[in-house]
mmCIF file of C-alpha atoms in Angstrom:
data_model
loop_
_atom_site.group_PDB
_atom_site.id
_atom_site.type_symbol
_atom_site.label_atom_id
_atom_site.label_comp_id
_atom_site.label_asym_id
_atom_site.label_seq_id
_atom_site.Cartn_x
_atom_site.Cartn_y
_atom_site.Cartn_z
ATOM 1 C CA UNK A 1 176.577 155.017 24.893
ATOM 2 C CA UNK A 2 179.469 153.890 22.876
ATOM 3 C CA UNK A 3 178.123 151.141 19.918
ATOM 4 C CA UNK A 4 178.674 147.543 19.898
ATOM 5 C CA UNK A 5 178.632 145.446 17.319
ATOM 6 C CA UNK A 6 175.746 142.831 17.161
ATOM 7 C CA UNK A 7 178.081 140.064 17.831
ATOM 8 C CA UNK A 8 179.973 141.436 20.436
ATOM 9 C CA UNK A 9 177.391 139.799 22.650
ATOM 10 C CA UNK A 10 177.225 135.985 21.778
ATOM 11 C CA UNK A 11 174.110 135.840 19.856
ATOM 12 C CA UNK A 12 173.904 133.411 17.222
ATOM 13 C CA UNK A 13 176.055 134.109 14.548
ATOM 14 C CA UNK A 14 175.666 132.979 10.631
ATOM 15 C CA UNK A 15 178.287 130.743 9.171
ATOM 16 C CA UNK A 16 179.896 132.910 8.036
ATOM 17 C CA UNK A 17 179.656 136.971 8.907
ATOM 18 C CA UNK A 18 179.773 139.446 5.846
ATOM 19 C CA UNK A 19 180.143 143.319 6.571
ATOM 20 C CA UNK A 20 178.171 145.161 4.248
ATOM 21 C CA UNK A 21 179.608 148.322 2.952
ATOM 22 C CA UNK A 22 178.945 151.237 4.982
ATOM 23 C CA UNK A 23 178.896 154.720 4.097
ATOM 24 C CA UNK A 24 180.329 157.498 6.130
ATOM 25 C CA UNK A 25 177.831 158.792 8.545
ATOM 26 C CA UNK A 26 177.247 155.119 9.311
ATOM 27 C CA UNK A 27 181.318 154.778 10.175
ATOM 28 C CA UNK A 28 181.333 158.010 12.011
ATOM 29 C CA UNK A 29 178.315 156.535 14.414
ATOM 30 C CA UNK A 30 179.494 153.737 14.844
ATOM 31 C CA UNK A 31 177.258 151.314 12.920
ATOM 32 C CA UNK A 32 177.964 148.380 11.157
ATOM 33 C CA UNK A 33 175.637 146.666 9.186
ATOM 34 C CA UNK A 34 176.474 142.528 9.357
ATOM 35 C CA UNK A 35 174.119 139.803 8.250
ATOM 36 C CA UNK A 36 172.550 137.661 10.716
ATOM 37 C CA UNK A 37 170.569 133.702 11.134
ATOM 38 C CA UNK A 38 167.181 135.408 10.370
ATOM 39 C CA UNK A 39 165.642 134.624 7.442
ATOM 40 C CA UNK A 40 162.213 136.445 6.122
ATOM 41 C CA UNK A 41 160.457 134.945 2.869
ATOM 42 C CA UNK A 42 158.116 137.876 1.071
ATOM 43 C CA UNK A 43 154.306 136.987 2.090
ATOM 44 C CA UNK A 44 155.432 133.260 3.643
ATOM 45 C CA UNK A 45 154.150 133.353 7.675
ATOM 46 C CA UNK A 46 156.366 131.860 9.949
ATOM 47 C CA UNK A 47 156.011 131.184 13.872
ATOM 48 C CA UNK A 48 158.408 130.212 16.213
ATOM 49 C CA UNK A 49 161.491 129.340 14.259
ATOM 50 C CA UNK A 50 164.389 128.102 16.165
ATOM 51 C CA UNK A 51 167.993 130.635 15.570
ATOM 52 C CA UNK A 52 170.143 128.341 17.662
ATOM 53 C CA UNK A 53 170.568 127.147 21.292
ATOM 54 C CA UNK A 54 172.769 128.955 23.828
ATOM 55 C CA UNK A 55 174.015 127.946 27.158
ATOM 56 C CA UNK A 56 175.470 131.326 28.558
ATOM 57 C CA UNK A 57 178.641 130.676 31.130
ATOM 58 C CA UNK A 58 179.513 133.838 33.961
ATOM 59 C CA UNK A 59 180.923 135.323 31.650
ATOM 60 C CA UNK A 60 178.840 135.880 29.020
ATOM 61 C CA UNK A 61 176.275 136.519 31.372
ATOM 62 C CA UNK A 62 177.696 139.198 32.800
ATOM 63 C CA UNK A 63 178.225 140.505 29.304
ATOM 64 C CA UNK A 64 174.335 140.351 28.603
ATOM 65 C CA UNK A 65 173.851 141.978 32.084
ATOM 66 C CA UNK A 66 175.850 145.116 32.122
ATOM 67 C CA UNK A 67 173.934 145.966 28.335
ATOM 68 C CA UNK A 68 171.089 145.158 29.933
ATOM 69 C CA UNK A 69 171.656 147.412 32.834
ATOM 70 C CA UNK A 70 173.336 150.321 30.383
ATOM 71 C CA UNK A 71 169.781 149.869 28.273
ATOM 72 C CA UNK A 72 171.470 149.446 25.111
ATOM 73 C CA UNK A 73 169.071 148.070 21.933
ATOM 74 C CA UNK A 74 169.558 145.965 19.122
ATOM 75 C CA UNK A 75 169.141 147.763 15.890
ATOM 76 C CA UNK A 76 168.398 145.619 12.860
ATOM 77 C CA UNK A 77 167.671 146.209 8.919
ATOM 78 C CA UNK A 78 165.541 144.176 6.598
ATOM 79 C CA UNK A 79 165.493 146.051 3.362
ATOM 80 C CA UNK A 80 166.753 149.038 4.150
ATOM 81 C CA UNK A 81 163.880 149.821 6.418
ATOM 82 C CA UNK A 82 165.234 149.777 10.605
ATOM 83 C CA UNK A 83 163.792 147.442 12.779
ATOM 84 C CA UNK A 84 161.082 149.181 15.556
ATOM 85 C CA UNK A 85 159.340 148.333 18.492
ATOM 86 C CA UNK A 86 155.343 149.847 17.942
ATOM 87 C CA UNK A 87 154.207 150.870 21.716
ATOM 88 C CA UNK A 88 150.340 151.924 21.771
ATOM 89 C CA UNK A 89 149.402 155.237 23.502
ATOM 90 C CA UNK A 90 146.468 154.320 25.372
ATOM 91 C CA UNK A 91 145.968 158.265 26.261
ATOM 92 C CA UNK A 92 146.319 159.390 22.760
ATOM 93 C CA UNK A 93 145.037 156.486 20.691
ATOM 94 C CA UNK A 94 147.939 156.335 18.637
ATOM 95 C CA UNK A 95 150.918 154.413 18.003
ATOM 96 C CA UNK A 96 155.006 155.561 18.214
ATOM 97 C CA UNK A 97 157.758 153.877 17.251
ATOM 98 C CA UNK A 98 161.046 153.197 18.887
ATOM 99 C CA UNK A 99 164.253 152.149 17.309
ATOM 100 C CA UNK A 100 165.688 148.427 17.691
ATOM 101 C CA UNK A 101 164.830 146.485 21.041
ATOM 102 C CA UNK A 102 166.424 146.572 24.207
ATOM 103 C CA UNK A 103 169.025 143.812 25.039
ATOM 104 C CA UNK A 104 167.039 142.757 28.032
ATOM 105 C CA UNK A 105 165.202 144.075 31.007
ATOM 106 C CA UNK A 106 165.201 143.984 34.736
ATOM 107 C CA UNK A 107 162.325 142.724 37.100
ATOM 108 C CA UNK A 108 161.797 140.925 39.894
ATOM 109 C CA UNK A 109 159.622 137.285 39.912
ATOM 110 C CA UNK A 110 155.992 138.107 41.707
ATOM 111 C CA UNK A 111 156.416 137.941 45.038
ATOM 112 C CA UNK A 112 160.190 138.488 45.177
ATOM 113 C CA UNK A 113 162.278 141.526 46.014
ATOM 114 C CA UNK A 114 165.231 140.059 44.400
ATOM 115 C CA UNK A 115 165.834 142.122 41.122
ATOM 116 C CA UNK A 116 167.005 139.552 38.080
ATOM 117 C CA UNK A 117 168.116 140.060 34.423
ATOM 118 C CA UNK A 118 165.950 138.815 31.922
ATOM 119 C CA UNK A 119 167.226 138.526 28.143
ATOM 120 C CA UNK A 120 164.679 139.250 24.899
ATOM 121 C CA UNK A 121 165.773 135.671 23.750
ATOM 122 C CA UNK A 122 162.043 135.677 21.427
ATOM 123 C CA UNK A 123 161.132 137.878 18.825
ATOM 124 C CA UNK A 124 157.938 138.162 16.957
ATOM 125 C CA UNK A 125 158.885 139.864 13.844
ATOM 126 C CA UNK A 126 156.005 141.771 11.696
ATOM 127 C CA UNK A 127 156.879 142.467 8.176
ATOM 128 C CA UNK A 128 154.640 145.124 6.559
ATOM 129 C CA UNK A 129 154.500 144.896 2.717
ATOM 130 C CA UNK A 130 152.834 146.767 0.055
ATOM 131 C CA UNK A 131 151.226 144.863 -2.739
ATOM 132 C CA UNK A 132 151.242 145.851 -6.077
ATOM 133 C CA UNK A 133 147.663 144.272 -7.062
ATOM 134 C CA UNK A 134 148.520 144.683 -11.234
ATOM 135 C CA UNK A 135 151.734 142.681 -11.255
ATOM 136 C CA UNK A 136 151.479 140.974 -7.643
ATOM 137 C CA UNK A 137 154.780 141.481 -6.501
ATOM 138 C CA UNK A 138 154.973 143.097 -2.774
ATOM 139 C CA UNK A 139 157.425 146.010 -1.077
ATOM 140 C CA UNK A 140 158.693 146.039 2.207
ATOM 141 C CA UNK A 141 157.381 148.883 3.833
ATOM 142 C CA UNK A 142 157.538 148.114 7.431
ATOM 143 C CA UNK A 143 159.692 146.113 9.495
ATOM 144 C CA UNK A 144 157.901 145.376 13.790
ATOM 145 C CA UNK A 145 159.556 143.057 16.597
ATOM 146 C CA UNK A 146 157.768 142.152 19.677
ATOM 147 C CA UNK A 147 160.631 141.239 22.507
ATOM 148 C CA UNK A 148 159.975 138.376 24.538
ATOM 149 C CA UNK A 149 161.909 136.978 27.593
ATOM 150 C CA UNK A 150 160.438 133.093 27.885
ATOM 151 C CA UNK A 151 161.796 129.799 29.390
ATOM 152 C CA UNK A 152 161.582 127.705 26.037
ATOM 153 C CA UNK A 153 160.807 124.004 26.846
ATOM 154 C CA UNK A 154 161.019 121.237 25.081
ATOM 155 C CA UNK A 155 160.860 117.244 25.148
ATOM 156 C CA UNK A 156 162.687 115.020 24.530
ATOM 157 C CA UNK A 157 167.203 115.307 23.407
ATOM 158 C CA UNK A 158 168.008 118.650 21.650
ATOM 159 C CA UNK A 159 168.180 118.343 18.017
ATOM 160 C CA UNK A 160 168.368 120.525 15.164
ATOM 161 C CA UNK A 161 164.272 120.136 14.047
ATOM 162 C CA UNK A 162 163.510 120.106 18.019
ATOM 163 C CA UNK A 163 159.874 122.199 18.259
ATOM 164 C CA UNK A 164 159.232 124.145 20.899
ATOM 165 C CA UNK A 165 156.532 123.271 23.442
ATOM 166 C CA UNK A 166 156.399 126.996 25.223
ATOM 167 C CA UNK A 167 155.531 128.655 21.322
ATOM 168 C CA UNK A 168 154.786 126.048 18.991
ATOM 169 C CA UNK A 169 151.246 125.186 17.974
ATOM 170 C CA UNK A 170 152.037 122.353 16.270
ATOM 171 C CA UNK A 171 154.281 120.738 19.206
ATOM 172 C CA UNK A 172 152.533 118.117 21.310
#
């Protein structure tokens, strides 16, 4: 697979986009490390913050689809540390880790032979932190997504401090 960059696709981008520097195995594979709307705050819980709101036209559908259907995956950094996807081994009682999340995946609606594209437009982020009990402060030591494909409702007009009513608890 040749690499994209995050934003080749039209997620939602910051306001403005800053490379970081990279060094020169990450040129030679293609990576590039950019920032991105997500913000974490050490040991501060949050649930089912809003990024941004995207109508996708044809074309940018078709974008998400043929990634979807190559499998590529989203890598992301928070500290240093990549961002993986934990899958439990039900045979083995254990847990392995895969880098970044796919783009998407394929399926068809119960009942339906019809196959459809379905985009990871929800992630449930796990931060894993260390904390130093003497001095309190806290290290990044693991950084977990959960992709989610979910028709996000709403009520009411769209608005920047809209709350979802498919995620949020505190929604009506």
């Amino acid at each position: 697979q040749l690499p994209y960059t995050y934003y080749s696709l039209p997620y939602c981008t910051s306001k403005k986009i800053v490379d970081s520097a990279e060094n020169l195995g990450e040129v030679l594979r293609g990576d590039r490390i950019e920032n991105s709307r997500y913000v974490f705050k050490m040991r501060e819980p949050q649930m089912c913050n809003i990024v941004c709101k995207l109508k996708l036209d044809t074309k940018t559908a078709k974008a998400f689809k043929e990634k979807i259907d190559d499998e590529y995956r989203v890598n992301m950094i928070l500290d240093n540390l990549p961002l993986v996807v934990p899958i439990k081994r039900v045979d083995q009682d254990s847990t392995v880790y895969q880098l970044g999340f796919h783009v998407g995946l394929k399926g068809q609606y119960s009942g339906s032979k019809e196959e459809k594209f379905f985009i990871h437009n929800h992630l449930a982020f796990t931060v894993r932190y260390h904390r130093d009990l003497l001095t309190e402060s806290a290290r990044i030591v693991g950084f977990e997504v959960k992709p989610f494909s979910v028709k996000h409702e709403y009520e009411g007009k769209w608005e920047e401090k809209t709350r979802l009513t498919t995620c949020d608890p505190h929604a009506k």
